[in-house]
Structures are given as C-alpha cells and as structure tokens.
PDB file of C-alpha atoms in Angstrom:
ATOM      1  CA  MET A 168     -16.483  -5.811 -12.262  1.00 76.00           C
ATOM      2  CA  SER A 169     -18.721  -8.572 -13.582  1.00 83.00           C
ATOM      3  CA  VAL A 170     -19.334 -12.140 -12.468  1.00 87.00           C
ATOM      4  CA  LEU A 171     -18.753 -14.945 -14.966  1.00 91.00           C
ATOM      5  CA  THR A 172     -20.393 -18.318 -14.355  1.00 90.00           C
ATOM      6  CA  ILE A 173     -18.159 -21.167 -15.458  1.00 92.00           C
ATOM      7  CA  GLN A 174     -19.356 -24.719 -15.974  1.00 92.00           C
ATOM      8  CA  ASP A 175     -17.252 -27.856 -16.128  1.00 91.00           C
ATOM      9  CA  GLU A 176     -18.982 -30.309 -18.434  1.00 89.00           C
ATOM     10  CA  THR A 177     -18.532 -33.783 -19.799  1.00 83.00           C
ATOM     11  CA  ALA A 178     -18.297 -34.367 -23.541  1.00 82.00           C
ATOM     12  CA  THR A 179     -21.960 -35.462 -23.447  1.00 84.00           C
ATOM     13  CA  GLY A 180     -23.101 -32.202 -21.844  1.00 83.00           C
ATOM     14  CA  GLY A 181     -23.427 -33.260 -18.214  1.00 86.00           C
ATOM     15  CA  VAL A 182     -22.513 -30.503 -15.752  1.00 88.00           C
ATOM     16  CA  LEU A 183     -19.803 -31.597 -13.306  1.00 84.00           C
ATOM     17  CA  HIS A 184     -19.236 -28.355 -11.428  1.00 85.00           C
ATOM     18  CA  ARG A 185     -20.203 -24.669 -11.507  1.00 89.00           C
ATOM     19  CA  LEU A 186     -18.295 -21.725 -10.136  1.00 89.00           C
ATOM     20  CA  GLU A 187     -18.529 -17.968 -10.285  1.00 90.00           C
ATOM     21  CA  LEU A 188     -15.467 -15.945 -11.183  1.00 89.00           C
ATOM     22  CA  GLU A 189     -15.147 -12.194 -10.676  1.00 88.00           C
ATOM     23  CA  ILE A 190     -13.715 -10.602 -13.816  1.00 88.00           C
ATOM     24  CA  ALA A 191     -12.298  -7.069 -13.677  1.00 88.00           C
ATOM     25  CA  GLN A 192     -12.030  -6.435 -17.440  1.00 89.00           C
ATOM     26  CA  GLU A 193     -14.281  -7.475 -20.304  1.00 90.00           C
ATOM     27  CA  MET A 194     -11.527  -8.690 -22.666  1.00 95.00           C
ATOM     28  CA  LEU A 195      -9.103 -11.408 -21.561  1.00 95.00           C
ATOM     29  CA  THR A 196      -6.928 -13.963 -23.274  1.00 97.00           C
ATOM     30  CA  VAL A 197      -7.817 -17.604 -22.721  1.00 97.00           C
ATOM     31  CA  ARG A 198      -4.542 -17.908 -20.767  1.00 97.00           C
ATOM     32  CA  GLU A 199      -5.663 -15.113 -18.403  1.00 97.00           C
ATOM     33  CA  LEU A 200      -9.103 -16.702 -17.990  1.00 96.00           C
ATOM     34  CA  ILE A 201      -7.568 -20.053 -17.055  1.00 97.00           C
ATOM     35  CA  GLU A 202      -5.098 -18.342 -14.719  1.00 96.00           C
ATOM     36  CA  GLN A 203      -7.820 -16.412 -12.883  1.00 94.00           C
ATOM     37  CA  ARG A 204      -9.925 -19.537 -12.568  1.00 94.00           C
ATOM     38  CA  VAL A 205      -7.096 -21.715 -11.232  1.00 95.00           C
ATOM     39  CA  ARG A 206      -5.891 -19.089  -8.754  1.00 95.00           C
ATOM     40  CA  GLN A 207      -9.425 -18.609  -7.398  1.00 92.00           C
ATOM     41  CA  GLU A 208      -9.967 -22.377  -7.021  1.00 91.00           C
ATOM     42  CA  VAL A 209      -6.661 -22.848  -5.207  1.00 92.00           C
ATOM     43  CA  ALA A 210      -7.251 -19.855  -2.915  1.00 93.00           C
ATOM     44  CA  ALA A 211     -10.731 -21.147  -1.981  1.00 90.00           C
ATOM     45  CA  TYR A 212      -9.404 -24.645  -1.270  1.00 87.00           C
ATOM     46  CA  ASN A 213      -6.476 -23.398   0.808  1.00 90.00           C
ATOM     47  CA  ALA A 214      -8.776 -21.085   2.812  1.00 93.00           C
ATOM     48  CA  GLN A 215     -11.340 -23.857   3.521  1.00 89.00           C
ATOM     49  CA  GLN A 216      -8.694 -26.451   4.370  1.00 83.00           C
ATOM     50  CA  SER A 217     -10.909 -29.226   3.047  1.00 79.00           C
ATOM     51  CA  ASP A 218      -9.748 -32.650   1.931  1.00 76.00           C
ATOM     52  CA  VAL A 219     -11.677 -32.411  -1.381  1.00 78.00           C
ATOM     53  CA  PHE A 220     -10.476 -30.051  -4.115  1.00 80.00           C
ATOM     54  CA  GLN A 221     -12.935 -29.086  -6.846  1.00 80.00           C
ATOM     55  CA  GLY A 222     -10.870 -27.747  -9.682  1.00 83.00           C
ATOM     56  CA  LEU A 223      -9.938 -27.860 -13.315  1.00 85.00           C
ATOM     57  CA  VAL A 224      -6.944 -30.183 -12.954  1.00 82.00           C
ATOM     58  CA  GLN A 225      -6.026 -32.882 -10.466  1.00 73.00           C
ATOM     59  CA  PRO A 226      -3.480 -31.820  -7.838  1.00 76.00           C
ATOM     60  CA  SER A 227      -0.486 -34.017  -7.007  1.00 72.00           C
ATOM     61  CA  GLU A 228      -1.004 -36.721  -4.386  1.00 67.00           C
ATOM     62  CA  SER A 229      -4.775 -36.926  -4.794  1.00 60.00           C
ATOM     63  CA  GLU A 230      -7.343 -39.393  -6.051  1.00 56.00           C
ATOM     64  CA  ARG A 231     -10.373 -38.754  -8.223  1.00 61.00           C
ATOM     65  CA  VAL A 232     -13.727 -38.828  -6.397  1.00 58.00           C
ATOM     66  CA  LEU A 233     -17.280 -38.061  -7.497  1.00 55.00           C
ATOM     67  CA  ASN A 234     -17.158 -34.270  -7.047  1.00 59.00           C
ATOM     68  CA  GLY A 235     -13.466 -33.463  -7.259  1.00 65.00           C
ATOM     69  CA  TYR A 236     -10.141 -34.795  -6.031  1.00 62.00           C
ATOM     70  CA  ARG A 237      -9.544 -36.128  -2.505  1.00 69.00           C
ATOM     71  CA  ARG A 238      -6.277 -35.762  -0.661  1.00 65.00           C
ATOM     72  CA  ARG A 239      -5.363 -38.002   2.274  1.00 70.00           C
ATOM     73  CA  ARG A 240      -5.116 -34.968   4.507  1.00 74.00           C
ATOM     74  CA  PHE A 241      -5.230 -31.242   3.954  1.00 77.00           C
ATOM     75  CA  GLN A 242      -2.097 -29.839   2.361  1.00 82.00           C
ATOM     76  CA  PRO A 243      -2.039 -26.402   0.730  1.00 87.00           C
ATOM     77  CA  ILE A 244      -2.009 -26.563  -3.065  1.00 89.00           C
ATOM     78  CA  ASP A 245       0.588 -24.593  -5.021  1.00 91.00           C
ATOM     79  CA  ALA A 246      -1.230 -22.264  -7.443  1.00 93.00           C
ATOM     80  CA  GLU A 247       1.770 -22.054  -9.803  1.00 95.00           C
ATOM     81  CA  GLN A 248       1.962 -25.831 -10.152  1.00 93.00           C
ATOM     82  CA  GLN A 249      -1.809 -26.066 -10.771  1.00 94.00           C
ATOM     83  CA  LEU A 250      -1.626 -23.281 -13.348  1.00 96.00           C
ATOM     84  CA  TYR A 251       1.182 -25.050 -15.201  1.00 95.00           C
ATOM     85  CA  LYS A 252      -0.869 -28.279 -15.286  1.00 94.00           C
ATOM     86  CA  ALA A 253      -3.973 -26.419 -16.483  1.00 95.00           C
ATOM     87  CA  LEU A 254      -2.183 -24.611 -19.319  1.00 97.00           C
ATOM     88  CA  GLU A 255      -0.442 -27.829 -20.344  1.00 95.00           C
ATOM     89  CA  GLY A 256      -3.800 -29.648 -20.272  1.00 94.00           C
ATOM     90  CA  PHE A 257      -5.329 -27.089 -22.642  1.00 96.00           C
ATOM     91  CA  GLN A 258      -2.403 -27.372 -25.053  1.00 96.00           C
ATOM     92  CA  GLN A 259      -2.546 -31.186 -24.977  1.00 93.00           C
ATOM     93  CA  ASN A 260      -6.325 -31.255 -25.576  1.00 92.00           C
ATOM     94  CA  ARG A 261      -7.245 -32.765 -22.199  1.00 91.00           C
ATOM     95  CA  TYR A 262     -10.085 -30.261 -22.140  1.00 93.00           C
ATOM     96  CA  PHE A 263     -11.377 -27.552 -24.400  1.00 94.00           C
ATOM     97  CA  VAL A 264     -13.039 -24.232 -23.680  1.00 97.00           C
ATOM     98  CA  LEU A 265     -16.199 -22.704 -25.097  1.00 96.00           C
ATOM     99  CA  VAL A 266     -16.658 -18.981 -24.566  1.00 96.00           C
ATOM    100  CA  ASN A 267     -20.043 -17.626 -25.578  1.00 94.00           C
ATOM    101  CA  GLU A 268     -20.772 -21.015 -27.184  1.00 93.00           C
ATOM    102  CA  ARG A 269     -17.717 -20.819 -29.459  1.00 96.00           C
ATOM    103  CA  GLN A 270     -14.666 -23.039 -29.057  1.00 97.00           C
ATOM    104  CA  VAL A 271     -11.457 -21.114 -28.480  1.00 97.00           C
ATOM    105  CA  GLU A 272      -8.344 -22.408 -30.229  1.00 96.00           C
ATOM    106  CA  THR A 273      -5.278 -20.875 -28.555  1.00 97.00           C
ATOM    107  CA  LEU A 274      -4.182 -19.559 -25.177  1.00 97.00           C
ATOM    108  CA  ASP A 275      -3.478 -16.130 -26.689  1.00 98.00           C
ATOM    109  CA  GLU A 276      -6.940 -15.725 -28.222  1.00 97.00           C
ATOM    110  CA  GLU A 277      -8.827 -12.771 -26.745  1.00 97.00           C
ATOM    111  CA  VAL A 278     -12.400 -13.369 -25.615  1.00 96.00           C
ATOM    112  CA  TRP A 279     -15.218 -11.097 -24.452  1.00 94.00           C
ATOM    113  CA  LEU A 280     -16.362 -11.838 -20.888  1.00 92.00           C
ATOM    114  CA  GLY A 281     -18.709  -8.951 -20.155  1.00 87.00           C
ATOM    115  CA  GLU A 282     -22.206  -9.114 -18.680  1.00 86.00           C
ATOM    116  CA  GLY A 283     -24.042 -12.183 -19.984  1.00 85.00           C
ATOM    117  CA  ALA A 284     -20.924 -14.021 -21.202  1.00 91.00           C
ATOM    118  CA  THR A 285     -20.633 -17.773 -20.680  1.00 90.00           C
ATOM    119  CA  ALA A 286     -17.661 -20.109 -20.371  1.00 95.00           C
ATOM    120  CA  SER A 287     -17.667 -23.907 -20.385  1.00 95.00           C
ATOM    121  CA  PHE A 288     -14.703 -26.184 -19.806  1.00 95.00           C
ATOM    122  CA  ILE A 289     -15.299 -29.557 -21.469  1.00 94.00           C
ATOM    123  CA  LYS A 290     -13.209 -32.274 -19.850  1.00 86.00           C
ATOM    124  CA  LEU A 291     -12.233 -35.136 -22.122  1.00 82.00           C
ATOM    125  CA  THR A 292     -11.842 -38.651 -20.799  1.00 70.00           C
ATOM    126  CA  PRO A 293      -8.948 -40.686 -22.223  1.00 63.00           C
ATOM    127  CA  LEU A 294      -9.869 -44.066 -23.679  1.00 57.00           C
ATOM    128  CA  VAL A 295      -8.558 -47.105 -21.841  1.00 57.00           C
ATOM    129  CA  GLY A 296      -6.895 -50.000 -23.635  1.00 56.00           C
ATOM    130  CA  GLY A 297      -7.066 -48.469 -27.118  1.00 49.00           C
TER     131      GLY A 297
END
C-alpha cells in the first residue's frame, strides 16, 4: 500500500488544500481515484464532527469559507451524494485532474499511482456576469 499526496490548486497554481490518500493498487481509473478521495474526505469529516468540511466539492446546505465549506451545525455528509457531485463536476469541467503532471481526459482513463506519483485537482472558478 502506498500513500498518494493530493493537492487542490487554483488555476494560477496556488495550493488550497493537501491530503494524503492510501492507495492499495498502483493502477486505478480516474473514477476510482475520485471515489477513494471523496469517500476518505467524507469519512474524516463525519468522524471529526466538525462544522467545516474540506473537500473536493461543496456539500448541500453549506457556505464557502476560506479553507473549505461551513455548515450551520454538524450533519453527517452522504458519501454517495458527494461522489455523484464530484464525478459530475469532472465531466462538466468544474475542475480538472493532473496525474504525474499530465492532464487526464476521461473518468475511465487508467493512471499509475505507485510510489512517487502525484495528483493535483485544479479547481476552476466560474466567471461572474459574462
């Protein structure tokens, strides 16, 4: 089992958030990578019972804050709902993924995530008023 460090970045290269993800196999599809990431984020949030969620996509009934998404009070997050939003976000170009400094194109693309691999999730900000 290896540990993959994932970075969430802005389009200009600023790092928003880092997390470590334990990966059991070296080859995964992008869909499986996103799924493992989302499930780990949701499990960590639900276990901590915090009011701030640091994750790939914004959960329902939350507001954006500096380092994540704030909820009025702790409520467990549904991993299936978050996964659906994350996969939909990838398909609608709300963010893109670089694995080993190469942009992946589809959810079914297989990527190597062995020792020394890198993954970056670049979040895109929609333009206002355009």
